[in-house]
Amino acid sequence: MKNTPSTPRSSGRRALLLAAVTATAAAGVAPWSVANAQAQAYPTRPVTLIIPWPAGGSTDRHLRTLAELASKHLGQPIVVENKPGAGGTLGPSTMAQTAKPDGYTIAQFPLGMLRMPHMQKTNWNPMTDFSYIIGVSGYTFGLTVKADSPYKTFKDYVEAARKAPGTINYGSTGTGSSPHLLMEELAGNAKVQFVHVPFKGNADLQSALLGGHVMAQSDATGWDKFVDSGEMRLLVTFGEQRTKRWPDVPTAQDLGYNVVSSSPYGLVGPKGMDPAIVKTLHDAFKKAMDEPRHMEVLGQLNQAMWYRNGDDYRKWAAETFNKDKALIERLGLAAK
């Protein structure tokens, strides 16, 4: 196993390298030379991965598997630490403010990190306080109705809203959540008005739809078992491509509404990480992402691969940060 203690040969190389680092530092060699030598030695101890959600959820299950696979390629254990709170922003923001940029503490970076600063004052900035490592995956969002709903297609649902503005509603898991914002973006593009009904969580929302208290629900795939059992009808999904599990269901993009949302997430570290360390982490997680076991877990969670290297991930984040600012302001959710 690759995450067992180093062999005598590798230990010897590390000892020589660390000795060289010490000697050059003592001789007054430039700090960047020492830092470069340390980056080449990385990692020499376990890495902590902060997951900003409670243990046992789908994101926790996914990232624990990925961390286990990546540890083999990294050559050190990756230890998971759950730090939920503040809509998934507590863990990564705390890391950004307290952890050293040495590659030994990293975190999941949920999409809420790009929205929270627009909705309330924060003491961190998603574009300047993080080193972007790798984009990993996202969720499958869809709009479902009860099986006996009069809306057989998503076009039926949209046309009903067009004919009777202010009467066609849907539920989501909260104001400002991805399932809420994607529906509002679509409503703007379609030039119709939906009535949004926020719920505390998925369980409350499912019960409300099945009980006939809302007409539709916009959510991630917690509805999958109800769709497969015939209790709900899936009208549309919001990914870049149709899902493998429900290939007959169109995407919003297929229908011409130009809305794509999967609430992508990836891994980041504190700002100022050495590019060589970022690359080491990126390469280990990329190899893990390509393993069959990882693909199997994504399939079980109805999630798709969303690979981005560090540079592309940062560019995407900047574009999304700006786009969501305009949407949040239009909806009246911006911080006062």
CSV table of C-alpha atoms in Angstrom, one decimal:
chain,number,residue,atom,x,y,z
A,1,MET,CA,0.0,0.0,0.0
A,2,LYS,CA,1.3,3.4,-0.9
A,3,ASN,CA,0.1,5.1,2.3
A,4,THR,CA,2.2,2.9,4.5
A,5,PRO,CA,5.4,4.4,6.1
A,6,SER,CA,8.1,5.4,3.7
A,7,THR,CA,10.7,2.8,2.6
A,8,PRO,CA,14.2,3.2,3.9
A,9,ARG,CA,15.3,4.6,0.5
A,10,SER,CA,12.6,7.2,0.4
A,11,SER,CA,13.2,8.1,4.0
A,12,GLY,CA,16.9,8.5,3.2
A,13,ARG,CA,16.1,10.8,0.3
A,14,ARG,CA,13.8,12.9,2.5
A,15,ALA,CA,16.4,13.1,5.3
A,16,LEU,CA,19.1,14.4,2.8
A,17,LEU,CA,16.6,16.9,1.3
A,18,LEU,CA,15.6,18.2,4.7
A,19,ALA,CA,19.3,18.4,5.7
A,20,ALA,CA,19.9,20.4,2.5
A,21,VAL,CA,17.0,22.7,3.4
A,22,THR,CA,18.4,23.3,6.9
A,23,ALA,CA,21.9,23.9,5.5
A,24,THR,CA,20.8,26.4,2.9
A,25,ALA,CA,18.7,28.3,5.3
A,26,ALA,CA,21.6,28.5,7.8
A,27,ALA,CA,23.8,29.8,5.0
A,28,GLY,CA,21.4,32.6,4.2
A,29,VAL,CA,20.1,31.3,0.9
A,30,ALA,CA,17.0,33.0,-0.4
A,31,PRO,CA,13.7,31.8,1.3
A,32,TRP,CA,12.2,30.8,-2.0
A,33,SER,CA,14.9,28.2,-2.4
A,34,VAL,CA,14.0,26.7,0.9
A,35,ALA,CA,10.3,26.8,0.1
A,36,ASN,CA,11.0,25.1,-3.2
A,37,ALA,CA,12.9,22.3,-1.5
A,38,GLN,CA,10.0,21.9,1.0
A,39,ALA,CA,7.5,21.7,-1.9
A,40,GLN,CA,9.6,18.9,-3.5
A,41,ALA,CA,9.5,17.0,-0.2
A,42,TYR,CA,5.7,17.3,0.1
A,43,PRO,CA,3.8,15.5,1.6
A,44,THR,CA,5.6,14.2,4.7
A,45,ARG,CA,2.6,13.8,6.9
A,46,PRO,CA,-1.2,13.3,6.6
A,47,VAL,CA,-3.4,15.9,4.9
A,48,THR,CA,-6.7,17.1,6.4
A,49,LEU,CA,-9.7,17.5,4.1
A,50,ILE,CA,-12.5,19.6,5.6
A,51,ILE,CA,-16.0,18.6,4.5
A,52,PRO,CA,-18.4,21.5,5.5
A,53,TRP,CA,-21.4,19.2,5.9
A,54,PRO,CA,-22.5,16.6,8.5
A,55,ALA,CA,-21.2,13.1,8.3
A,56,GLY,CA,-23.4,10.6,6.4
A,57,GLY,CA,-24.8,12.9,3.7
A,58,SER,CA,-24.2,12.4,0.0
A,59,THR,CA,-21.3,14.9,-0.3
A,60,ASP,CA,-19.6,13.4,2.8
A,61,ARG,CA,-20.0,9.9,1.3
A,62,HIS,CA,-18.6,11.1,-2.1
A,63,LEU,CA,-15.6,12.9,-0.7
A,64,ARG,CA,-14.6,10.3,1.8
A,65,THR,CA,-14.4,7.8,-1.0
A,66,LEU,CA,-12.4,10.2,-3.1
A,67,ALA,CA,-10.0,11.0,-0.3
A,68,GLU,CA,-9.4,7.3,0.4
A,69,LEU,CA,-8.5,6.8,-3.3
A,70,ALA,CA,-6.4,9.9,-3.5
A,71,SER,CA,-4.4,9.0,-0.5
A,72,LYS,CA,-2.9,6.0,-2.4
A,73,HIS,CA,-1.6,8.4,-5.1
A,74,LEU,CA,-0.5,11.0,-2.6
A,75,GLY,CA,1.5,8.6,-0.5
A,76,GLN,CA,0.0,9.9,2.8
A,77,PRO,CA,-3.4,9.4,4.5
A,78,ILE,CA,-6.1,12.1,3.8
A,79,VAL,CA,-8.0,12.6,7.1
A,80,VAL,CA,-11.6,13.8,6.8
A,81,GLU,CA,-12.8,16.5,9.2
A,82,ASN,CA,-16.5,17.4,9.2
A,83,LYS,CA,-17.1,21.1,9.9
A,84,PRO,CA,-20.8,22.0,9.1
A,85,GLY,CA,-22.4,25.4,9.5
A,86,ALA,CA,-23.3,28.6,7.8
A,87,GLY,CA,-24.8,26.8,4.7
A,88,GLY,CA,-21.5,25.0,4.0
A,89,THR,CA,-19.3,28.1,4.2
A,90,LEU,CA,-18.0,27.8,7.8
A,91,GLY,CA,-15.5,25.0,7.1
A,92,PRO,CA,-13.7,26.5,4.1
A,93,SER,CA,-13.8,30.1,5.3
A,94,THR,CA,-12.3,29.1,8.7
A,95,MET,CA,-9.6,27.2,6.9
A,96,ALA,CA,-8.8,30.2,4.7
A,97,GLN,CA,-8.4,32.4,7.8
A,98,THR,CA,-6.5,30.0,10.1
A,99,ALA,CA,-4.6,27.3,8.1
A,100,LYS,CA,-1.1,27.6,6.8
A,101,PRO,CA,-0.8,27.4,3.0
A,102,ASP,CA,1.4,24.4,3.2
A,103,GLY,CA,-0.9,21.8,1.6
A,104,TYR,CA,-1.7,20.0,4.8
A,105,THR,CA,-5.2,21.5,5.2
A,106,ILE,CA,-7.7,21.7,2.3
A,107,ALA,CA,-11.4,21.9,2.0
A,108,GLN,CA,-14.4,21.3,-0.2
A,109,PHE,CA,-15.6,24.5,-1.8
A,110,PRO,CA,-19.4,24.5,-2.3
A,111,LEU,CA,-21.2,26.9,-4.6
A,112,GLY,CA,-22.6,28.8,-1.6
A,113,MET,CA,-19.1,30.2,-1.2
A,114,LEU,CA,-19.6,32.3,-4.3
A,115,ARG,CA,-23.0,33.5,-3.2
A,116,MET,CA,-22.8,34.2,0.5
A,117,PRO,CA,-20.7,37.4,0.1
A,118,HIS,CA,-23.4,38.9,-2.1
A,119,MET,CA,-26.2,38.1,0.4
A,120,GLN,CA,-24.5,39.1,3.6
A,121,LYS,CA,-21.3,40.7,4.8
A,122,THR,CA,-18.4,38.3,5.2
A,123,ASN,CA,-14.8,38.6,6.4
A,124,TRP,CA,-13.5,36.5,3.5
A,125,ASN,CA,-13.4,36.8,-0.2
A,126,PRO,CA,-13.9,33.7,-2.4
A,127,MET,CA,-11.6,35.0,-5.2
A,128,THR,CA,-8.7,36.2,-3.1
A,129,ASP,CA,-8.5,34.0,0.0
A,130,PHE,CA,-8.2,30.6,-1.6
A,131,SER,CA,-5.9,28.5,-3.8
A,132,TYR,CA,-8.0,26.6,-6.3
A,133,ILE,CA,-6.9,22.9,-6.7
A,134,ILE,CA,-9.4,20.9,-8.7
A,135,GLY,CA,-13.1,20.8,-9.7
A,136,VAL,CA,-14.7,17.5,-8.9
A,137,SER,CA,-18.4,17.0,-9.3
A,138,GLY,CA,-21.9,18.6,-9.0
A,139,TYR,CA,-25.4,17.6,-8.3
A,140,THR,CA,-28.3,16.7,-10.6
A,141,PHE,CA,-31.2,19.1,-10.2
A,142,GLY,CA,-34.6,18.6,-11.6
A,143,LEU,CA,-38.2,19.8,-11.4
A,144,THR,CA,-40.8,17.1,-10.3
A,145,VAL,CA,-44.5,17.1,-10.0
A,146,LYS,CA,-46.9,14.6,-8.4
A,147,ALA,CA,-47.9,11.7,-10.6
A,148,ASP,CA,-51.5,13.0,-10.9
A,149,SER,CA,-50.4,16.6,-11.8
A,150,PRO,CA,-52.0,18.1,-14.9
A,151,TYR,CA,-48.6,19.1,-16.1
A,152,LYS,CA,-47.3,16.3,-18.3
A,153,THR,CA,-44.3,18.2,-19.6
A,154,PHE,CA,-42.2,21.2,-18.5
A,155,LYS,CA,-43.8,23.2,-21.4
A,156,ASP,CA,-47.2,22.6,-19.8
A,157,TYR,CA,-45.9,23.9,-16.5
A,158,VAL,CA,-44.4,27.0,-18.1
A,159,GLU,CA,-47.4,27.8,-20.2
A,160,ALA,CA,-49.7,27.5,-17.2
A,161,ALA,CA,-47.5,30.2,-15.5
A,162,ARG,CA,-47.7,32.3,-18.7
A,163,LYS,CA,-51.5,32.1,-18.7
A,164,ALA,CA,-52.0,32.7,-15.0
A,165,PRO,CA,-49.2,34.9,-13.6
A,166,GLY,CA,-48.6,34.6,-9.9
A,167,THR,CA,-50.6,31.3,-9.4
A,168,ILE,CA,-48.1,28.5,-10.4
A,169,ASN,CA,-45.8,27.6,-7.5
A,170,TYR,CA,-42.9,25.4,-6.7
A,171,GLY,CA,-41.0,24.5,-3.6
A,172,SER,CA,-37.2,24.5,-3.0
A,173,THR,CA,-34.9,23.8,-0.1
A,174,GLY,CA,-34.4,27.5,0.7
A,175,THR,CA,-34.2,31.1,-0.5
A,176,GLY,CA,-30.9,31.6,-2.3
A,177,SER,CA,-30.3,27.9,-2.8
A,178,SER,CA,-29.3,26.6,-6.2
A,179,PRO,CA,-32.8,25.0,-6.8
A,180,HIS,CA,-34.3,28.4,-6.1
A,181,LEU,CA,-32.0,30.5,-8.1
A,182,LEU,CA,-32.0,28.2,-11.2
A,183,MET,CA,-35.8,28.4,-11.4
A,184,GLU,CA,-35.8,32.2,-11.1
A,185,GLU,CA,-33.1,32.4,-13.8
A,186,LEU,CA,-35.3,30.2,-16.0
A,187,ALA,CA,-38.4,32.3,-15.2
A,188,GLY,CA,-36.5,35.4,-16.3
A,189,ASN,CA,-35.4,33.8,-19.6
A,190,ALA,CA,-38.9,32.4,-20.3
A,191,LYS,CA,-40.5,35.7,-19.3
A,192,VAL,CA,-42.9,34.1,-16.8
A,193,GLN,CA,-43.5,34.3,-13.1
A,194,PHE,CA,-43.4,31.4,-10.6
A,195,VAL,CA,-44.3,31.6,-7.0
A,196,HIS,CA,-41.4,30.4,-4.8
A,197,VAL,CA,-42.2,28.5,-1.6
A,198,PRO,CA,-39.1,27.9,0.5
A,199,PHE,CA,-38.7,24.9,2.9
A,200,LYS,CA,-36.2,24.0,5.6
A,201,GLY,CA,-35.0,20.9,3.9
A,202,ASN,CA,-35.6,18.0,1.5
A,203,ALA,CA,-37.8,15.9,3.8
A,204,ASP,CA,-40.3,18.8,4.3
A,205,LEU,CA,-40.3,19.6,0.6
A,206,GLN,CA,-41.0,16.0,-0.4
A,207,SER,CA,-43.9,15.7,2.0
A,208,ALA,CA,-45.4,19.0,0.8
A,209,LEU,CA,-45.3,17.8,-2.8
A,210,LEU,CA,-46.7,14.4,-2.1
A,211,GLY,CA,-49.4,15.9,0.1
A,212,GLY,CA,-50.5,18.3,-2.6
A,213,HIS,CA,-49.4,21.5,-0.8
A,214,VAL,CA,-47.1,22.7,-3.6
A,215,MET,CA,-47.5,22.1,-7.4
A,216,ALA,CA,-43.8,21.2,-8.1
A,217,GLN,CA,-40.4,20.9,-6.4
A,218,SER,CA,-37.0,22.0,-7.6
A,219,ASP,CA,-34.3,20.0,-5.9
A,220,ALA,CA,-31.4,17.7,-6.2
A,221,THR,CA,-32.0,14.0,-6.7
A,222,GLY,CA,-33.6,13.2,-3.4
A,223,TRP,CA,-36.7,12.7,-5.5
A,224,ASP,CA,-35.1,9.8,-7.5
A,225,LYS,CA,-36.9,6.9,-5.6
A,226,PHE,CA,-40.3,8.7,-6.0
A,227,VAL,CA,-39.7,9.2,-9.8
A,228,ASP,CA,-38.7,5.5,-10.2
A,229,SER,CA,-41.7,4.3,-8.2
A,230,GLY,CA,-44.1,6.4,-10.3
A,231,GLU,CA,-45.2,8.7,-7.4
A,232,MET,CA,-43.6,11.7,-9.1
A,233,ARG,CA,-43.0,12.8,-12.6
A,234,LEU,CA,-39.7,14.3,-13.6
A,235,LEU,CA,-40.3,17.2,-16.1
A,236,VAL,CA,-36.8,18.6,-16.7
A,237,THR,CA,-33.2,18.4,-15.4
A,238,PHE,CA,-30.7,21.2,-15.3
A,239,GLY,CA,-27.3,19.6,-16.2
A,240,GLU,CA,-25.2,20.2,-19.3
A,241,GLN,CA,-26.4,16.8,-20.6
A,242,ARG,CA,-29.3,14.5,-20.0
A,243,THR,CA,-28.8,12.0,-17.2
A,244,LYS,CA,-28.0,8.4,-17.8
A,245,ARG,CA,-30.7,7.3,-15.4
A,246,TRP,CA,-33.5,9.3,-17.0
A,247,PRO,CA,-32.3,9.8,-20.6
A,248,ASP,CA,-35.8,10.6,-22.0
A,249,VAL,CA,-36.1,13.6,-19.7
A,250,PRO,CA,-35.0,16.8,-21.5
A,251,THR,CA,-32.6,19.4,-20.0
A,252,ALA,CA,-33.6,23.0,-19.7
A,253,GLN,CA,-31.0,23.7,-22.3
A,254,ASP,CA,-32.6,21.2,-24.6
A,255,LEU,CA,-35.9,23.2,-24.3
A,256,GLY,CA,-34.2,26.5,-25.2
A,257,TYR,CA,-34.2,28.1,-21.7
A,258,ASN,CA,-30.4,28.5,-21.5
A,259,VAL,CA,-30.1,27.5,-17.9
A,260,VAL,CA,-27.4,25.0,-16.7
A,261,SER,CA,-26.9,24.4,-13.0
A,262,SER,CA,-25.3,21.5,-11.2
A,263,SER,CA,-24.0,23.5,-8.2
A,264,PRO,CA,-20.4,22.3,-8.9
A,265,TYR,CA,-17.9,21.9,-6.2
A,266,GLY,CA,-14.2,21.2,-5.9
A,267,LEU,CA,-11.2,21.4,-3.5
A,268,VAL,CA,-9.3,24.5,-2.4
A,269,GLY,CA,-6.6,25.4,0.0
A,270,PRO,CA,-5.6,28.7,1.7
A,271,LYS,CA,-4.3,31.5,-0.5
A,272,GLY,CA,-0.6,31.5,-1.2
A,273,MET,CA,0.0,27.8,-1.7
A,274,ASP,CA,3.1,26.8,-3.7
A,275,PRO,CA,2.1,25.9,-7.2
A,276,ALA,CA,4.1,22.7,-7.0
A,277,ILE,CA,2.1,21.6,-3.9
A,278,VAL,CA,-1.1,22.5,-5.7
A,279,LYS,CA,0.0,20.3,-8.6
A,280,THR,CA,0.8,17.4,-6.4
A,281,LEU,CA,-2.7,17.5,-4.8
A,282,HIS,CA,-4.4,18.0,-8.2
A,283,ASP,CA,-2.6,15.0,-9.7
A,284,ALA,CA,-3.5,12.7,-6.8
A,285,PHE,CA,-7.1,13.7,-6.8
A,286,LYS,CA,-7.4,13.5,-10.6
A,287,LYS,CA,-6.1,10.0,-10.6
A,288,ALA,CA,-8.6,9.1,-7.9
A,289,MET,CA,-11.4,10.7,-9.9
A,290,ASP,CA,-10.6,8.4,-12.9
A,291,GLU,CA,-10.8,5.2,-10.8
A,292,PRO,CA,-13.7,2.9,-11.4
A,293,ARG,CA,-14.7,2.9,-7.7
A,294,HIS,CA,-15.1,6.7,-7.8
A,295,MET,CA,-17.2,6.5,-11.0
A,296,GLU,CA,-19.4,3.9,-9.3
A,297,VAL,CA,-20.0,6.1,-6.3
A,298,LEU,CA,-20.9,9.1,-8.5
A,299,GLY,CA,-23.4,6.8,-10.3
A,300,GLN,CA,-25.0,5.8,-7.1
A,301,LEU,CA,-25.4,9.4,-6.1
A,302,ASN,CA,-26.7,10.5,-9.5
A,303,GLN,CA,-23.8,12.9,-9.9
A,304,ALA,CA,-21.6,13.6,-12.9
A,305,MET,CA,-17.9,14.2,-13.2
A,306,TRP,CA,-17.0,17.9,-13.3
A,307,TYR,CA,-13.3,18.0,-13.8
A,308,ARG,CA,-11.5,21.4,-13.9
A,309,ASN,CA,-7.8,22.0,-13.3
A,310,GLY,CA,-6.9,24.7,-10.8
A,311,ASP,CA,-6.7,27.5,-13.3
A,312,ASP,CA,-10.0,26.6,-15.1
A,313,TYR,CA,-11.7,26.2,-11.7
A,314,ARG,CA,-10.7,29.7,-10.7
A,315,LYS,CA,-11.8,31.2,-14.0
A,316,TRP,CA,-15.2,29.4,-13.7
A,317,ALA,CA,-15.5,30.7,-10.1
A,318,ALA,CA,-14.9,34.3,-11.1
A,319,GLU,CA,-17.5,34.1,-13.9
A,320,THR,CA,-20.0,32.5,-11.6
A,321,PHE,CA,-19.3,35.0,-8.8
A,322,ASN,CA,-20.1,37.9,-11.2
A,323,LYS,CA,-23.2,36.2,-12.8
A,324,ASP,CA,-24.8,35.2,-9.5
A,325,LYS,CA,-24.3,38.8,-8.1
A,326,ALA,CA,-26.6,40.1,-10.8
A,327,LEU,CA,-29.1,37.4,-10.2
A,328,ILE,CA,-29.1,37.8,-6.4
A,329,GLU,CA,-29.5,41.6,-6.9
A,330,ARG,CA,-32.4,41.1,-9.3
A,331,LEU,CA,-34.2,38.9,-6.8
A,332,GLY,CA,-33.8,41.4,-4.0
A,333,LEU,CA,-31.6,39.1,-1.9
A,334,ALA,CA,-28.4,41.2,-2.0
A,335,ALA,CA,-26.9,42.4,1.3
A,336,LYS,CA,-28.1,45.9,2.3
